Structures are given as structure tokens and as C-alpha cells.
């Protein structure tokens, strides 16, 4: 088997993870993926250096070899905090109002992609498969080709791909998309983002689409949807762990007989937290008999603190949760518990299991793994109800969730009321259908399908190809 070289912005090898920190979905999925393939995970260490030297720190953690580099402060400002998180992230989440177009960000982004390419190229052998991840590294494939690599190179985008009409607001959008043609395979989370990409290729680049083949000029590549999953088996084990049981009891004891509605998100404007709080407020207004009987536990650790927009959303949510609590709280009841910290996976699994409802309402989300984790953590005999935004990629697979428009306070309020009153038989039926998808289309299925397609094998993975043993 060829080696697999995974390249992503950050590298988060098993031991390097902090126990209490929130992990992005990307690192959760890749930590599991890298145990299966012999290979290497390359990326930024997260550390800064006065001057970029290209020095590679090679380490081995639990069967995964990592290779990391440090970046200069200016690189981090322009590439990571700048182009990736202030230009592409908002634009790709349909927030052109928040997207900042600054020339220095674009040049910093290209410079860091060149630095990645320059440093990783000597580590690559001729028949290695290369798998590049996410919006930080869109032009990396082209940079690698310019250094003479003939390997098969794939790219997977974890976030949405914006509609053509929004993408054209990005200066040099064609240059960015053209660089993607250097890949042999491009993967999106869902058919919806894939359609937007096809549309752009046809309208802006004069290309053609035929099934999963895209042609522009003399370049032909494969482009398809590969919905990412969770490690359902590992999550099922996590929920049975003593830590999860303690977390479950701790939460249950603290709320006594109240119903828990849980939300777990990185603190990000794409997650629709403000809209969610307002939807819950509408529920409390309309259902005064439920006041004192439910608690919304919103776990949202801050992320990307160096980007100003994230400071302001944090202030907004502090204020909004405080206002709602001030308005409705009683001496013995607080409607929203708003917690700004991350929890280890086993504790999180216990909290999911203890919650009768999950309220996962991003305004736009590539996939949303929290929704799938919530499903994986439920008790089959007495499962909770998932309320899910129709604008999360996961909504295309989890059709038996209560799907809502996250912008509509009324829809959120009605869904919470419906979930609270849902008969057990219906809860089990809906959960079973969702769990089938979470189990079948898990992280193993996702990465095997992608790697197979990258190797040039056409057929999608069937059940019989899945390994019987647990991965991870
Ligand atoms: P994220 O935007 O980070 O990921 P998501 O898919 O929900 O969003 O993944 C979050 C992960 O972080 C989950 O595994 C969750 O358990 C963990 N997490 C979140 N909050 C936490 C907390 N308070 N404590 C501990 N852990 C926490 C990006 C894209 C998504 C896409 C993923 C994977 O934005 O759309 O689903 O990548 O491709």
C-alpha cells in the first residue's frame, strides 16, 4: 500500500491534544484516519518563530508520525488570522458582510502555501498519496506540482463551497479556483457544495461537468461529495466509560428533574448561537408552563481569539444569555447555562446522553459532527431528539432529525415544544434511522472512500469492505 501524506493547517497528533481543549472536527476525524495508514501528517505546529527556517520537527505519537513547522508572526497574521479566517471562512459561510479583502492577506496566504510546499516536498516519495485538507491550503496542490511532484494529490474541503454569485466577490477568485485544477481529486462534504462548485466551473471558467469528472481546458479531474462521519464505534465506547457515566450523573444531579437541551459548538458566528438563544427565548415566552422545567446547556469554548469578529460575537452572546437569564430566571432556576470551555470527549459523551434534546442550529456548516456525535451517544431504549439546522451539511443525511430554519425563532420554538412532547416510539424510530446513517457512513467509510477515489478506484465503498475491528 502506498504511504498516505496528510497535509493540513494544524497537526493534532493523539498525545499532543490537550485533554480539556475543544478539538475542531477536522482534527478529530484525522486523528482516527491516521492510525490506519502508514504515513505522515504535515502542518503548522501552532508555534511562532522570529524567522522562518523550514526546520521540521518530526515526532511519533501512538503510531502516527507528525512533521511540523513553525511560522513567522506575519505569516500567522496574514495567512491564518487573515486570508483563511477573515476572508475565506466568512465568505464560504455566506457572510460576505464579514469578509475582509486585504491585499496583504492574499500575499501572506500564497507565501505560506509556498513555504508548506517547499518544506514538505523533500519528505515525499514518488508513489505516496497526498491528501491536502481545507481552506487554508487551497493552492498547495499547484505549489507541489510546480516543484515537480507527479503523485496523486487530493483535496478535501471541510467547509461549504459558496454559490458562484458570492464567490465572485473575492478578488482573484479565478486564480484560486484555477489552482485547484492541479489536484487529481477534489472532495466536498455534500452534493449541495458540489453543485455550487460545478456551477462556478461552468459559468466562470467555461468548463464542463460530466458525472464526477470536471474538465477545464486540457485539465480533467475528479470532483465528488464525501460526507464526513464520526467514529461511531469509539463514541459508543466513550459513552459507556466511567468518565462519561460520572459526567452524565453530574449533569442530571445538577438539573434535578428538569429536561436538558444541549448545544455544543465552537464559539463561531456560523454556528447560529445568537439566533438559537432567541429561538429558545421565544419558546419560553410562548410556553410559560415549561419555564422551570427545561434548561439549555450551551457549551461554547472561544476560538480564533485573535480575530476581532470573534471577540464581538463573544460579547454579544454574553450579553444575550445574561439578558434572557435576567428576564426569566427564578431563585431556583436559570434558563441558560452558558459555558465557555471545552470538555474531553468522554465527558461530552456523558453530557449528550444526559440531554433529552440537542439543539444544533448553525446558519451554515460544512457538515457538523456534533449532531452525529449526539446521535451516537443516545440510549437506544430511550433516545433524545435532535433538532438540526437545515443548513448544516449533516441535514442531508440526518433527515429524521427535526429540521429547522435556524433564522426562525418560531421554528426553533415549535421544534423544542415538539421534541419535549414526542412519544417514545417516535423518538426511537427517528433515532434508529439516524443511527443507521451515523454507523454506516462513519469516519472509516469516509476516509476509505476518499483514499480509494484518490487511488483511482471508482466503486464507492460497500458495507462488506468496512473493517470489522474498531479503528482508533
Ligand atoms: P467545526 O466547525 O469545528 O469543524 P464540527 O463538525 O461540529 O465543527 O466539529 C466540532 C468537533 O469539535 C466535534 O467533534 C466536537 O465534539 C468538538 N467540540 C466542539 N465543541 C466542543 C467542546 N465544547 N468541548 C469539546 N469538544 C468540542 C469543521 C467544519 C464542519 C465539519 C468539520 C469536519 O466547520 O462543518 O463538520 O470541520 O469536517
Short mmCIF file of N, CA and C in Angstrom, two decimals, residues 156-218:
data_model
loop_
_atom_site.label_atom_id
_atom_site.label_comp_id
_atom_site.label_asym_id
_atom_site.label_seq_id
_atom_site.Cartn_x
_atom_site.Cartn_y
_atom_site.Cartn_z
N UNK A 156 -9.60 17.90 0.18
CA UNK A 156 -10.94 17.82 0.77
C UNK A 156 -11.26 19.13 1.47
N UNK A 157 -12.43 19.67 1.14
CA UNK A 157 -12.87 20.92 1.77
C UNK A 157 -13.85 20.59 2.89
N UNK A 158 -13.53 20.99 4.10
CA UNK A 158 -14.39 20.66 5.25
C UNK A 158 -15.54 21.64 5.43
N UNK A 159 -15.46 22.77 4.77
CA UNK A 159 -16.49 23.80 4.96
C UNK A 159 -17.32 23.91 3.68
N UNK A 160 -18.41 24.69 3.69
CA UNK A 160 -19.22 24.77 2.47
C UNK A 160 -18.43 25.40 1.32
N UNK A 161 -18.90 25.15 0.12
CA UNK A 161 -18.39 25.89 -1.05
C UNK A 161 -19.48 26.91 -1.40
N UNK A 162 -19.13 28.19 -1.50
CA UNK A 162 -20.18 29.20 -1.65
C UNK A 162 -20.77 29.23 -3.06
N UNK A 163 -21.99 29.74 -3.18
CA UNK A 163 -22.58 29.90 -4.51
C UNK A 163 -21.72 30.82 -5.37
N UNK A 164 -21.77 30.58 -6.67
CA UNK A 164 -20.97 31.35 -7.62
C UNK A 164 -21.14 32.85 -7.44
N UNK A 165 -22.37 33.29 -7.20
CA UNK A 165 -22.63 34.73 -7.08
C UNK A 165 -21.94 35.35 -5.88
N UNK A 166 -21.69 34.56 -4.86
CA UNK A 166 -20.95 35.08 -3.71
C UNK A 166 -19.45 34.98 -3.95
N UNK A 167 -19.03 33.88 -4.53
CA UNK A 167 -17.59 33.66 -4.71
C UNK A 167 -16.96 34.72 -5.61
N UNK A 168 -17.73 35.22 -6.56
CA UNK A 168 -17.14 36.22 -7.46
C UNK A 168 -16.83 37.54 -6.74
N UNK A 169 -17.30 37.69 -5.51
CA UNK A 169 -16.93 38.90 -4.76
C UNK A 169 -15.49 38.82 -4.25
N UNK A 170 -14.88 37.67 -4.34
CA UNK A 170 -13.49 37.51 -3.89
C UNK A 170 -12.54 37.99 -4.98
N UNK A 171 -11.67 38.97 -4.66
CA UNK A 171 -10.69 39.36 -5.68
C UNK A 171 -9.84 38.13 -6.06
N UNK A 172 -9.54 38.00 -7.30
CA UNK A 172 -8.73 36.89 -7.82
C UNK A 172 -9.36 35.52 -7.58
N UNK A 173 -10.71 35.47 -7.62
CA UNK A 173 -11.38 34.19 -7.37
C UNK A 173 -10.98 33.15 -8.40
N UNK A 174 -10.82 33.60 -9.67
CA UNK A 174 -10.48 32.61 -10.72
C UNK A 174 -9.11 32.00 -10.48
N UNK A 175 -8.20 32.83 -10.00
CA UNK A 175 -6.85 32.35 -9.75
C UNK A 175 -6.88 31.25 -8.66
N UNK A 176 -7.72 31.49 -7.64
CA UNK A 176 -7.82 30.50 -6.56
C UNK A 176 -8.40 29.19 -7.08
N UNK A 177 -9.49 29.30 -7.85
CA UNK A 177 -10.14 28.08 -8.33
C UNK A 177 -9.26 27.37 -9.37
N UNK A 178 -8.60 28.16 -10.20
CA UNK A 178 -7.73 27.55 -11.21
C UNK A 178 -6.64 26.71 -10.54
N UNK A 179 -6.14 27.21 -9.40
CA UNK A 179 -5.07 26.46 -8.72
C UNK A 179 -5.57 25.07 -8.28
N UNK A 180 -6.90 24.95 -8.09
CA UNK A 180 -7.45 23.67 -7.62
C UNK A 180 -7.39 22.60 -8.71
N UNK A 181 -7.25 23.03 -9.95
CA UNK A 181 -7.22 22.05 -11.04
C UNK A 181 -5.94 21.23 -11.03
N UNK A 182 -4.99 21.62 -10.17
CA UNK A 182 -3.76 20.83 -10.04
C UNK A 182 -4.01 19.51 -9.30
N UNK A 183 -5.14 19.44 -8.57
CA UNK A 183 -5.44 18.20 -7.84
C UNK A 183 -5.97 17.14 -8.80
N UNK A 184 -5.85 15.87 -8.40
CA UNK A 184 -6.47 14.79 -9.18
C UNK A 184 -7.89 14.57 -8.71
N UNK A 185 -8.12 14.88 -7.42
CA UNK A 185 -9.44 14.64 -6.83
C UNK A 185 -9.76 15.78 -5.87
N UNK A 186 -10.99 16.30 -5.97
CA UNK A 186 -11.46 17.30 -5.00
C UNK A 186 -12.71 16.72 -4.35
N UNK A 187 -12.75 16.78 -3.02
CA UNK A 187 -13.91 16.28 -2.29
C UNK A 187 -14.61 17.39 -1.54
N UNK A 188 -15.95 17.38 -1.60
CA UNK A 188 -16.77 18.29 -0.80
C UNK A 188 -17.59 17.45 0.18
N UNK A 189 -18.15 18.13 1.18
CA UNK A 189 -18.95 17.40 2.18
C UNK A 189 -20.27 16.89 1.60
N UNK A 190 -20.94 17.72 0.78
CA UNK A 190 -22.29 17.33 0.32
C UNK A 190 -22.49 17.70 -1.14
N UNK A 191 -23.56 17.15 -1.67
CA UNK A 191 -23.95 17.44 -3.07
C UNK A 191 -24.23 18.93 -3.25
N UNK A 192 -24.70 19.56 -2.18
CA UNK A 192 -25.03 20.98 -2.32
C UNK A 192 -23.79 21.82 -2.62
N UNK A 193 -22.71 21.56 -1.88
CA UNK A 193 -21.48 22.33 -2.13
C UNK A 193 -20.88 21.91 -3.47
N UNK A 194 -21.05 20.65 -3.81
CA UNK A 194 -20.55 20.15 -5.10
C UNK A 194 -21.26 20.86 -6.25
N UNK A 195 -22.58 21.01 -6.13
CA UNK A 195 -23.34 21.70 -7.18
C UNK A 195 -22.85 23.14 -7.36
N UNK A 196 -22.58 23.80 -6.23
CA UNK A 196 -22.11 25.19 -6.33
C UNK A 196 -20.76 25.24 -7.04
N UNK A 197 -19.92 24.25 -6.78
CA UNK A 197 -18.62 24.21 -7.44
C UNK A 197 -18.80 24.00 -8.95
N UNK A 198 -19.64 23.04 -9.30
CA UNK A 198 -19.92 22.76 -10.72
C UNK A 198 -20.41 24.02 -11.42
N UNK A 199 -21.32 24.69 -10.75
CA UNK A 199 -21.91 25.89 -11.32
C UNK A 199 -20.83 26.94 -11.61
N UNK A 200 -19.93 27.11 -10.65
CA UNK A 200 -18.84 28.08 -10.84
C UNK A 200 -17.97 27.68 -12.04
N UNK A 201 -17.64 26.39 -12.09
CA UNK A 201 -16.75 25.90 -13.15
C UNK A 201 -17.38 26.17 -14.53
N UNK A 202 -18.70 25.94 -14.61
CA UNK A 202 -19.36 26.14 -15.90
C UNK A 202 -19.52 27.62 -16.24
N UNK A 203 -19.91 28.40 -15.24
CA UNK A 203 -20.21 29.81 -15.51
C UNK A 203 -18.97 30.70 -15.62
N UNK A 204 -18.01 30.45 -14.75
CA UNK A 204 -16.86 31.37 -14.67
C UNK A 204 -15.63 30.88 -15.41
N UNK A 205 -15.52 29.55 -15.61
CA UNK A 205 -14.29 29.06 -16.20
C UNK A 205 -14.53 28.40 -17.56
N UNK A 206 -15.79 28.37 -17.99
CA UNK A 206 -16.10 27.75 -19.27
C UNK A 206 -15.81 26.25 -19.28
N UNK A 207 -15.84 25.63 -18.10
CA UNK A 207 -15.55 24.20 -18.02
C UNK A 207 -16.80 23.36 -18.24
N UNK A 208 -16.62 22.04 -18.26
CA UNK A 208 -17.77 21.14 -18.41
C UNK A 208 -17.75 20.10 -17.29
N UNK A 209 -18.96 19.62 -16.98
CA UNK A 209 -19.11 18.65 -15.90
C UNK A 209 -19.79 17.42 -16.48
N UNK A 210 -19.21 16.25 -16.21
CA UNK A 210 -19.83 15.01 -16.68
C UNK A 210 -19.72 14.00 -15.55
N UNK A 211 -20.81 13.82 -14.79
CA UNK A 211 -20.76 12.95 -13.61
C UNK A 211 -19.76 13.50 -12.62
N UNK A 212 -18.79 12.66 -12.23
CA UNK A 212 -17.81 13.18 -11.28
C UNK A 212 -16.53 13.68 -11.97
N UNK A 213 -16.64 13.94 -13.27
CA UNK A 213 -15.49 14.45 -14.00
C UNK A 213 -15.69 15.93 -14.34
N UNK A 214 -14.67 16.72 -14.07
CA UNK A 214 -14.71 18.14 -14.42
C UNK A 214 -13.57 18.42 -15.39
N UNK A 215 -13.92 19.12 -16.48
CA UNK A 215 -12.89 19.45 -17.47
C UNK A 215 -12.81 20.95 -17.64
N UNK A 216 -11.60 21.47 -17.56
CA UNK A 216 -11.38 22.90 -17.88
C UNK A 216 -10.14 22.94 -18.77
N UNK A 217 -10.28 23.44 -19.98
CA UNK A 217 -9.16 23.41 -20.93
C UNK A 217 -8.71 21.98 -21.13
N UNK A 218 -7.42 21.75 -20.97
CA UNK A 218 -6.93 20.38 -21.18
C UNK A 218 -6.78 19.61 -19.88
#
